[in-house]
mmCIF file of C-alpha atoms and ligand atoms in Angstrom:
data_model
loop_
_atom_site.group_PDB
_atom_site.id
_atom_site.type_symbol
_atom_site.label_atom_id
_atom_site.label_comp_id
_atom_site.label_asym_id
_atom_site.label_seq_id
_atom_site.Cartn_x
_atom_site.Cartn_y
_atom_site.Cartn_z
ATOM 1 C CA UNK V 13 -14.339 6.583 9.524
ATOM 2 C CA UNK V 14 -13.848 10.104 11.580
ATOM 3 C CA UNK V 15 -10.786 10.809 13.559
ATOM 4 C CA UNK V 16 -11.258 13.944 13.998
ATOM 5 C CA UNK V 17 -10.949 14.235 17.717
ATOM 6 C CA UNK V 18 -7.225 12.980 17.136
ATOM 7 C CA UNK V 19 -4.024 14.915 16.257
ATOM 8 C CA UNK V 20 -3.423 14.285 12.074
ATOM 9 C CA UNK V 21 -0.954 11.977 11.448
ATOM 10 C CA UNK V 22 0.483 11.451 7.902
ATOM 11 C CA UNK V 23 2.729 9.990 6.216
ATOM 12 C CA UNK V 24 5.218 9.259 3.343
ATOM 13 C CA UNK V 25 5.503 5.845 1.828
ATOM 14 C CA UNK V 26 8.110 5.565 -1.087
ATOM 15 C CA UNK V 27 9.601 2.118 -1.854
ATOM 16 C CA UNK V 28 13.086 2.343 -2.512
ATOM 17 C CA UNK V 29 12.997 0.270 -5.852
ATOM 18 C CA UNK V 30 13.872 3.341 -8.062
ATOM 19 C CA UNK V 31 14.659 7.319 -8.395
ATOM 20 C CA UNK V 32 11.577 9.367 -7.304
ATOM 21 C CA UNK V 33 9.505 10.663 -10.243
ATOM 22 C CA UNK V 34 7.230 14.040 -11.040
ATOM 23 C CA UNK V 35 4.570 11.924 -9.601
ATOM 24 C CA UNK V 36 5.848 10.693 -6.364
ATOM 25 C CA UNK V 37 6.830 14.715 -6.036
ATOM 26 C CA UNK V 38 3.618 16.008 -6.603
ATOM 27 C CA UNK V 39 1.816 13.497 -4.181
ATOM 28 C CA UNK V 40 4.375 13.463 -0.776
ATOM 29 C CA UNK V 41 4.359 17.112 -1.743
ATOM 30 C CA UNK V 42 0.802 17.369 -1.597
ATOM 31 C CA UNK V 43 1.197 14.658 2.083
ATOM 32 C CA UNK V 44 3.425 17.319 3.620
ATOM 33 C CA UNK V 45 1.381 20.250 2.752
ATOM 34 C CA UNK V 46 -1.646 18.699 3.895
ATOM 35 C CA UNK V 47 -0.093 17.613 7.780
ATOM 36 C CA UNK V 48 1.134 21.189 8.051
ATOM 37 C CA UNK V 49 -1.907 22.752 6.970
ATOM 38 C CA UNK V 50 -3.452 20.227 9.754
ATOM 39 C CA UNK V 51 -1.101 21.574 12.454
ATOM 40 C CA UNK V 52 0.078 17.510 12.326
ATOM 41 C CA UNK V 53 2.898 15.415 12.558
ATOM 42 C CA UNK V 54 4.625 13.570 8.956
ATOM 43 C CA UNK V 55 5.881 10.225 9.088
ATOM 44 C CA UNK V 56 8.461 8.589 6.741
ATOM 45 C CA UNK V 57 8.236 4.804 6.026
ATOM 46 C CA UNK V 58 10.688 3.560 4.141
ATOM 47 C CA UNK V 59 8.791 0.467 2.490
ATOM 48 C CA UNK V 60 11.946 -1.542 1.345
ATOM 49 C CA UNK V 61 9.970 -5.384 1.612
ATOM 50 C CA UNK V 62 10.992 -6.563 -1.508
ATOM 51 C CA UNK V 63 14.798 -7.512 -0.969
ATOM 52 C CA UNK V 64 15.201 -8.346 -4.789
ATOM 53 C CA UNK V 65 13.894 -4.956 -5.747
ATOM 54 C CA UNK V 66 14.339 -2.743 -3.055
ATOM 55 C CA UNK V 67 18.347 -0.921 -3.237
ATOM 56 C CA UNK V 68 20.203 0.873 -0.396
ATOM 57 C CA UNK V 69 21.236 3.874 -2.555
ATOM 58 C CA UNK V 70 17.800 4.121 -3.708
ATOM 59 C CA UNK V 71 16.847 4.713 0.088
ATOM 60 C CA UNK V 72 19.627 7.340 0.003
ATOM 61 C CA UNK V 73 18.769 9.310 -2.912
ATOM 62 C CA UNK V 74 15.097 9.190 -1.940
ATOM 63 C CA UNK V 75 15.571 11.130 1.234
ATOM 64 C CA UNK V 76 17.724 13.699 -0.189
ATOM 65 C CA UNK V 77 15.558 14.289 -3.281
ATOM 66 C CA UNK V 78 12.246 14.455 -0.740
ATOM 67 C CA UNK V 79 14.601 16.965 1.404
ATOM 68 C CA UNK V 80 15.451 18.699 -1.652
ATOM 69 C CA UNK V 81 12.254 19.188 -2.550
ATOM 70 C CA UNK V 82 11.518 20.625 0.750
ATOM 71 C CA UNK V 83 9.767 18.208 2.292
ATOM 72 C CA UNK V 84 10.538 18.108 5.973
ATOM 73 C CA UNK V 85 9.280 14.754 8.180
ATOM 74 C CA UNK V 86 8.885 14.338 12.234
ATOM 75 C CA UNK V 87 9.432 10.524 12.219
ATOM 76 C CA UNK V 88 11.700 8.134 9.897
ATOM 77 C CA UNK V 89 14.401 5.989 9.471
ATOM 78 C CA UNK V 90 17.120 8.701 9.580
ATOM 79 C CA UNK V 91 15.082 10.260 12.408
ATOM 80 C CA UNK V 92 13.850 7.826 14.295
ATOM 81 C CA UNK V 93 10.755 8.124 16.811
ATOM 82 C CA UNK V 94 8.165 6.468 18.976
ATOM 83 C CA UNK V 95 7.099 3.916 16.037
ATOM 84 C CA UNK V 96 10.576 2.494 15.322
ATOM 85 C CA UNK V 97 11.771 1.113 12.942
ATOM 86 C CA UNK V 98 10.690 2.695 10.088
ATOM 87 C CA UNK V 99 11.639 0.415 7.498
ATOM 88 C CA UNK V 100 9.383 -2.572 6.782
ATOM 89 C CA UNK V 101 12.449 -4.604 6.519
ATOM 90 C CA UNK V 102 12.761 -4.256 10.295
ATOM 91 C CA UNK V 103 9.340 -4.799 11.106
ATOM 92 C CA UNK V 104 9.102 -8.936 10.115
ATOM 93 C CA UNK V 105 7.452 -9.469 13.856
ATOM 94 C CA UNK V 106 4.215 -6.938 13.479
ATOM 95 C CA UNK V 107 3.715 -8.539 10.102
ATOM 96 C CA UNK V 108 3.821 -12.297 11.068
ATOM 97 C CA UNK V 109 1.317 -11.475 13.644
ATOM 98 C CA UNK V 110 -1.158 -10.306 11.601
ATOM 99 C CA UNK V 111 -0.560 -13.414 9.661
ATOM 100 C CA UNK V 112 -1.344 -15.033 12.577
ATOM 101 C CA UNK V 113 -4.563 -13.798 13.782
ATOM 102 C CA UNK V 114 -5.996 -13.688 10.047
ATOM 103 C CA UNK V 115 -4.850 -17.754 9.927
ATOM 104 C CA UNK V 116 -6.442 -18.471 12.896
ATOM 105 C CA UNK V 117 -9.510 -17.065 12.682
ATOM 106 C CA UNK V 118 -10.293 -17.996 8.815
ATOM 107 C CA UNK V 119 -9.545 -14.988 6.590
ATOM 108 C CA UNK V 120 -7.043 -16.463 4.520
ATOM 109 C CA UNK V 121 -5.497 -19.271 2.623
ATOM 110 C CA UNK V 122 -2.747 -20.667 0.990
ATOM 111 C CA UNK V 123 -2.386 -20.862 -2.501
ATOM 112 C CA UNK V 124 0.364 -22.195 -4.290
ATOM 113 C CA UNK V 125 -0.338 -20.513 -7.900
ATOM 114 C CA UNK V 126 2.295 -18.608 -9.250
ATOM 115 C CA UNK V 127 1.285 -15.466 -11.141
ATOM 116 C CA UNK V 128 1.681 -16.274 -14.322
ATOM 117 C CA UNK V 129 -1.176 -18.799 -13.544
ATOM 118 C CA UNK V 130 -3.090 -16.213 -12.169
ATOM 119 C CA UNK V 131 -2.776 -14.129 -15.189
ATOM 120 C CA UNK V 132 -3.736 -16.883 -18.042
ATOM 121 C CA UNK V 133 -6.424 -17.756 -15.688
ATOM 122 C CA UNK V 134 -7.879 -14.412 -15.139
ATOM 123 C CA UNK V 135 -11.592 -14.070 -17.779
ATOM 124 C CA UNK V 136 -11.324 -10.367 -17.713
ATOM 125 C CA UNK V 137 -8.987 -7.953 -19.216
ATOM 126 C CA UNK V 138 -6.560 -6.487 -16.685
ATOM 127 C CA UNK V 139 -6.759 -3.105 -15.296
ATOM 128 C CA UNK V 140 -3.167 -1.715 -15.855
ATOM 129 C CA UNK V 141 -2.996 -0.336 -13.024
ATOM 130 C CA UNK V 142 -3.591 -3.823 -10.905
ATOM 131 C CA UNK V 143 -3.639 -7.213 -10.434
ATOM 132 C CA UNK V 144 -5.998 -10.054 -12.331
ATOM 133 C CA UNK V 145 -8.558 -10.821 -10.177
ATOM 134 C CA UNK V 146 -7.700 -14.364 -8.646
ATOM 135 C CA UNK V 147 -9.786 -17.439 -10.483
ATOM 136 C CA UNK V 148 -10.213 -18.936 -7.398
ATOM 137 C CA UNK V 149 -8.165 -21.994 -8.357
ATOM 138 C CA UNK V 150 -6.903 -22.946 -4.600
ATOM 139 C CA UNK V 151 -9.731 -21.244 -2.800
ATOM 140 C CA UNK V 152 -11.506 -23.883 -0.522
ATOM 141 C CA UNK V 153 -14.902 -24.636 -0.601
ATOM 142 C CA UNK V 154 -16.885 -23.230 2.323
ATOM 143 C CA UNK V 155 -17.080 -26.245 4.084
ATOM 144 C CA UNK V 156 -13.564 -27.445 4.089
ATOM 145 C CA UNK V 157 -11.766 -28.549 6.923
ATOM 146 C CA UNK V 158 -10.213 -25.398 9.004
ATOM 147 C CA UNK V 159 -11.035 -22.701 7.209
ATOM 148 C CA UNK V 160 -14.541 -20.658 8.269
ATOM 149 C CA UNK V 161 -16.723 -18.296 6.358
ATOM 150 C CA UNK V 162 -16.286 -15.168 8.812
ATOM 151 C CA UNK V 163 -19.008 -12.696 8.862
ATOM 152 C CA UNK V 164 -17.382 -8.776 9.808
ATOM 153 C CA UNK V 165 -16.900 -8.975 13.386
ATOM 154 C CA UNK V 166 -17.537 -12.869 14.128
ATOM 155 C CA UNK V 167 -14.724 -14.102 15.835
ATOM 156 C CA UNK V 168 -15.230 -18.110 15.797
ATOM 157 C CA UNK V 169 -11.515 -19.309 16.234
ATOM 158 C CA UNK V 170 -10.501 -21.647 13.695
ATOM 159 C CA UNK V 171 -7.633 -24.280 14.297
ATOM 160 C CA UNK V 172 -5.042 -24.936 10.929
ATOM 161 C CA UNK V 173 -2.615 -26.396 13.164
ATOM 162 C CA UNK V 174 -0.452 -27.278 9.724
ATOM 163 C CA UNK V 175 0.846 -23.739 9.345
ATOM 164 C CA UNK V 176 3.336 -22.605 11.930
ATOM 165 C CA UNK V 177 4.704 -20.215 9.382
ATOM 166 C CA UNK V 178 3.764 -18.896 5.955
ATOM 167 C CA UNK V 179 6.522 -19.577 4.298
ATOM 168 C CA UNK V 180 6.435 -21.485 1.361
ATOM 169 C CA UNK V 181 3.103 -20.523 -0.471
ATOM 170 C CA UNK V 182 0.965 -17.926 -0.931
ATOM 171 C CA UNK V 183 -1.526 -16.771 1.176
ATOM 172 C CA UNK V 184 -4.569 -14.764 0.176
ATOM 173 C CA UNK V 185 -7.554 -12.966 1.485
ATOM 174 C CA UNK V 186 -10.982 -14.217 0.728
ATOM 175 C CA UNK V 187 -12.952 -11.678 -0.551
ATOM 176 C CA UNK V 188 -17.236 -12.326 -0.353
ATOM 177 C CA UNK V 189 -17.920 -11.969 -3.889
ATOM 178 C CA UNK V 190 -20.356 -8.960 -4.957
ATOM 179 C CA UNK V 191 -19.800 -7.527 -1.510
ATOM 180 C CA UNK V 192 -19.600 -3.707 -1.918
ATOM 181 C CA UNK V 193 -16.720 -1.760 0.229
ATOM 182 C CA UNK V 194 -17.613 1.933 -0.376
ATOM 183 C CA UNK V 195 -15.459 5.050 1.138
ATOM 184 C CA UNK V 196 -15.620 8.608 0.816
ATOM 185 C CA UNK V 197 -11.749 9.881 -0.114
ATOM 186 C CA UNK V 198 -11.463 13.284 0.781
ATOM 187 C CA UNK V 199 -10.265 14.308 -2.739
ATOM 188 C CA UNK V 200 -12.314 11.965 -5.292
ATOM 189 C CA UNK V 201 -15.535 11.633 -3.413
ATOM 190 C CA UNK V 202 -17.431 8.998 -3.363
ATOM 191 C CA UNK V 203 -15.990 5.499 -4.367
ATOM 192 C CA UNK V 204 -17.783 2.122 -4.766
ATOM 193 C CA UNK V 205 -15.651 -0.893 -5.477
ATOM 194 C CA UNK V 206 -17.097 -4.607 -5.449
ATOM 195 C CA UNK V 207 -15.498 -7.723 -4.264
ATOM 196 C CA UNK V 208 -15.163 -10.536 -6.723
ATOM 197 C CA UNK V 209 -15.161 -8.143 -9.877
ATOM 198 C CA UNK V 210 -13.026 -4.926 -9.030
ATOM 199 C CA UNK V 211 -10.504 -7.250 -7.543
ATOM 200 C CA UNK V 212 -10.212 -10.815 -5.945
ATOM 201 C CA UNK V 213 -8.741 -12.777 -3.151
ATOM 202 C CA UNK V 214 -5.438 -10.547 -3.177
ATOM 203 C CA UNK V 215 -2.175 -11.560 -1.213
ATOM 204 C CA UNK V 216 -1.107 -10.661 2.057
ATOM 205 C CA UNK V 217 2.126 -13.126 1.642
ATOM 206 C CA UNK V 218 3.802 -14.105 -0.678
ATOM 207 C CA UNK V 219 5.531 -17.722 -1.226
ATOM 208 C CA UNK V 220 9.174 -16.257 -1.492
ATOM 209 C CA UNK V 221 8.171 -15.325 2.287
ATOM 210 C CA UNK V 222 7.898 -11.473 1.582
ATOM 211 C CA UNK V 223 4.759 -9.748 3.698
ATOM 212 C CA UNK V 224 2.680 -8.341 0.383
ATOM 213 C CA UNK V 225 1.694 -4.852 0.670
ATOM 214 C CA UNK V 226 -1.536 -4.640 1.187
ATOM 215 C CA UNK V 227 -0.968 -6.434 4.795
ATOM 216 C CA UNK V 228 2.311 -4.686 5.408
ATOM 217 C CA UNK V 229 0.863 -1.206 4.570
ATOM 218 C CA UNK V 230 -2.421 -1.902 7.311
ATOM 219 C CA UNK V 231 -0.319 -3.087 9.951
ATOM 220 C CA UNK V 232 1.985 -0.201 9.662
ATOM 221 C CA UNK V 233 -0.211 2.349 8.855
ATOM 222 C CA UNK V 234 -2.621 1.143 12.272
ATOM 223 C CA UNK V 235 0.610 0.709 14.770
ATOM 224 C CA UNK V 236 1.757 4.180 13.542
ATOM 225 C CA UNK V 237 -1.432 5.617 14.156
ATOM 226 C CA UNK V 238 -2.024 7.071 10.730
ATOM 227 C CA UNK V 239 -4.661 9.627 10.717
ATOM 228 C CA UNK V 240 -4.558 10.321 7.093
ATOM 229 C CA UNK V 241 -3.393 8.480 4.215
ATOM 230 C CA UNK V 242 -2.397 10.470 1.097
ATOM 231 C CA UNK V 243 -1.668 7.751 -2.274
ATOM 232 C CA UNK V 244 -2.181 8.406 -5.815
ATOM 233 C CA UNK V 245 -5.456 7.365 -7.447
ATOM 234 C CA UNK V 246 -3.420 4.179 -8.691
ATOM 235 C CA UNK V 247 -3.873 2.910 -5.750
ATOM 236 C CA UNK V 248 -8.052 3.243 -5.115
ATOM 237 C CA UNK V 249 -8.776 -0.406 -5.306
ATOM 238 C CA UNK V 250 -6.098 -1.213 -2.800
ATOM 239 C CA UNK V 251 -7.608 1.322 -0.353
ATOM 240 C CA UNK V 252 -10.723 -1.083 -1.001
ATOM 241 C CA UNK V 253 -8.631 -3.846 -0.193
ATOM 242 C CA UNK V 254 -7.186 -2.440 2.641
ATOM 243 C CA UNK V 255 -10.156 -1.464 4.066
ATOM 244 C CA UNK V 256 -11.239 -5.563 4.673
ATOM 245 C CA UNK V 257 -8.254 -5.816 5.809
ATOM 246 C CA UNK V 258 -8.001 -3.095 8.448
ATOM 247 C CA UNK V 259 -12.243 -4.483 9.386
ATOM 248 C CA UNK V 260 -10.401 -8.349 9.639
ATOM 249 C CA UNK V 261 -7.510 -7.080 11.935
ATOM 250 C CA UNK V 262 -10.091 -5.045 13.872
ATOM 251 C CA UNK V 263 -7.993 -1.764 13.260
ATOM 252 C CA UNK V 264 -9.767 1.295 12.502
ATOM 253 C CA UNK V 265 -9.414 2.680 9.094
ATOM 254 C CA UNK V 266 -7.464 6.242 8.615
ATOM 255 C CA UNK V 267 -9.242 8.553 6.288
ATOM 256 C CA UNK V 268 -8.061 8.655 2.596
ATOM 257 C CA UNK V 269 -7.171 11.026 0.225
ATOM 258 C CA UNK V 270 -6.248 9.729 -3.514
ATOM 259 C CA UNK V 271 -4.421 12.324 -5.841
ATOM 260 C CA UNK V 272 -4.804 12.763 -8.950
ATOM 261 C CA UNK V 273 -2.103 10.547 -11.211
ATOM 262 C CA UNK V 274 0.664 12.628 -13.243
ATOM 263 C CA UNK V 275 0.848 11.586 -16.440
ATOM 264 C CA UNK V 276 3.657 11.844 -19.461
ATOM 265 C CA UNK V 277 2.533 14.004 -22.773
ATOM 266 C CA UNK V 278 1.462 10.596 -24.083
ATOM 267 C CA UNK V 279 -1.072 10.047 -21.573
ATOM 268 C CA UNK V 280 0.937 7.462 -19.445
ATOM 269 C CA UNK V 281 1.133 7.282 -15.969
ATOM 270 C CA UNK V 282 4.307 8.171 -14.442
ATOM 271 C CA UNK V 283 6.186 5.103 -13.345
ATOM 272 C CA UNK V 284 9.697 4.670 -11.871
ATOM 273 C CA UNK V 285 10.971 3.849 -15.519
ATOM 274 C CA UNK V 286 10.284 7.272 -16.648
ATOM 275 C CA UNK V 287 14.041 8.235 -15.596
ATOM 276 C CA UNK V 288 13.876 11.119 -17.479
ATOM 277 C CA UNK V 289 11.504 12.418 -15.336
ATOM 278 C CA UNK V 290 13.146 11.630 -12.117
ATOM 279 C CA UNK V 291 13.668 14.506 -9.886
ATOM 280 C CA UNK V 292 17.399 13.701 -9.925
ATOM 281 C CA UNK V 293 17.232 14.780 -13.748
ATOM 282 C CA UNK V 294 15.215 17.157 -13.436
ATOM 283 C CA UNK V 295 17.293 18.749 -10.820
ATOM 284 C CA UNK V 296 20.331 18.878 -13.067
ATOM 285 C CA UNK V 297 18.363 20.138 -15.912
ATOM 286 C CA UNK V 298 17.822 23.256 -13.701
ATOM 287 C CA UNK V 299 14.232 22.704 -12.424
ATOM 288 C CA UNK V 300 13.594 24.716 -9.349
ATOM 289 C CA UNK V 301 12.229 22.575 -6.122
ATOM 290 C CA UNK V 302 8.760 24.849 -7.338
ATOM 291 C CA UNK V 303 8.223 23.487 -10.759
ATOM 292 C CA UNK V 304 9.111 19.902 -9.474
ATOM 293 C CA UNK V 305 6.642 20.431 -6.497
ATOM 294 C CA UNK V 306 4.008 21.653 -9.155
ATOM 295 C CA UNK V 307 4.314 18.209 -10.889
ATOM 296 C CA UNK V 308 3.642 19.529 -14.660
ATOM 297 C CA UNK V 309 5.257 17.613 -17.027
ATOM 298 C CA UNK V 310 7.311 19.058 -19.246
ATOM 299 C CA UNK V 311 6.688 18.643 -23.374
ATOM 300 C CA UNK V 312 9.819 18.254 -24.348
HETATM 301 N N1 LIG E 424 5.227 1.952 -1.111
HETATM 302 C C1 LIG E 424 3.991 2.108 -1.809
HETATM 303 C C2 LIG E 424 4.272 2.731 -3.161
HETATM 304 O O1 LIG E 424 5.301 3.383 -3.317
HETATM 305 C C3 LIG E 424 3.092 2.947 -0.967
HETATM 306 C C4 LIG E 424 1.772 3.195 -1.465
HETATM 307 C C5 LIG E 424 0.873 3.764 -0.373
HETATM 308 O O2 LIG E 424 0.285 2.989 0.337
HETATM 309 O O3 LIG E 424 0.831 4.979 -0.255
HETATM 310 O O4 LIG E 424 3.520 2.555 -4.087
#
């Protein structure tokens, strides 16, 4: 994974589905300081997938409160640039072609559990932070009809002529169990994770017909040429997931850098539901762009 001969391309991923936190603050704050420092260019992606979560004045007030901050971005929806559009919400084509090419050639299938399944199915207690790992209730056996086991880099092309369109069910990535996908993050080291107990065949669609995003944030991370991906350590098994993903869609992988994860004087990670902690708040209570920037939370 070295792209160092290439200019450093970042980015900025919020999902308009609540005000910014501390968190979200201290880690775009942390992506911006790390393109400049890197001479490189910042994109903004406004990941607005989920239509039933996702609000318009959420997508305003995120912009203004990363421009308050002083967080200042090359490429993005209010910007525009070469990679247009920047919000997933436009970009339904790149995602059903991945789709596509995954079908075909054996990486996924449908499933038609609903998560609630999932989660009274799932033998080990769930991580907080992510999803059960799947039972395997709709995962064929090896040998079924249409669907191959694909070793990295086969490319045997495998006709499911049924499926024109993934609407309608899920569809997840198979996973080899006890297959190790190791990294080096350029914050946290070395990480290990292992297929089949860290996490399971995850989505990449979902039956409501919504791209899921771990296959949303591949495809746009590899078409915008993403150099560098900066995420909060939340999100370290995803960048494990990701990383089969970007090997299945024959992309090759940014590098990664996971921060570490803000958390309230109770020890809890910093979610959107913290609105007292939402820059907008903390803005009005008179914090300076500084002490949001430095992402301490206050003990108040
Ligand atoms: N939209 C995702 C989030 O807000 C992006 C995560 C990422 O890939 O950086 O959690």
């Amino acid at each position: 994974m070295g792209n160092n001969d290439q200019e450093y391309r970042g980015r900025l991923a919020p999902s308009p589905t609540g005000l910014l936190h501390l968190g979200h603050a201290r880690t775009f704050w942390i992506a911006y300081e790390r393109a400049r420092r890197n001479g490189g260019q910042l994109v903004l992606r406004n990941e607005d997938l989920d239509t039933q979560r996702c609000r318009p004045e959420f997508v305003a007030a995120m912009l203004e409160d990363l421009g308050w901050l002083g967080i200042r971005w090359d490429e993005g929806p209010d910007s525009g640039g070469p990679h247009a559009p920047y919000s997933q919400s436009e970009r339904r084509a790149y995602y059903l072609e991945a789709w596509r090419s995954l079908r075909e050639r054996g990486f996924i299938y449908p499933c038609t559990c609903s998560r609630k399944e999932v989660a009274q199915a799932a033998s080990a207690p769930n991580d907080l932070d992510d999803e059960p790992v799947y039972p395997g209730t709709c995962r064929p056996d090896e040998s079924a009809e249409g669907i191959a086991r694909l070793r990295p880099g086969e490319t045997a092309e495998v006709a499911v002529p049924k499926w024109t369109s993934p609407a309608g069910v899920n569809w997840r990535f198979r996973v080899t169990d006890g297959e190790e996908i190791s990294f080096t993050d350029l914050h946290l080291g070395a990480q290990r994770f292992t297929a089949g107990r860290d996490f399971g065949d995850f989505l990449v669609w979902r039956r409501d017909d919504v791209p899921a995003y771990q296959l949303a944030v591949v495809v746009d991370d590899a078409a915008m040429q993403i150099t560098e991906v900066v995420r909060g350590a939340d999100l370290l098994k995803s960048t494990a997931r990701q990383i089969l993903l970007y090997r299945a869609l024959r992309f090759s992988p940014p590098q990664f850098y996971h921060c570490d994860l803000t958390r309230d004087e109770n020890g809890v990670r910093l979610a959107k539901r913290h609105d007292a902690l939402s820059i907008r708040k903390l803005r009005e209570l008179g914090w300076t762009p500084e002490q949001v920037r430095a992402g301490i939370v206050p003990s108040c």
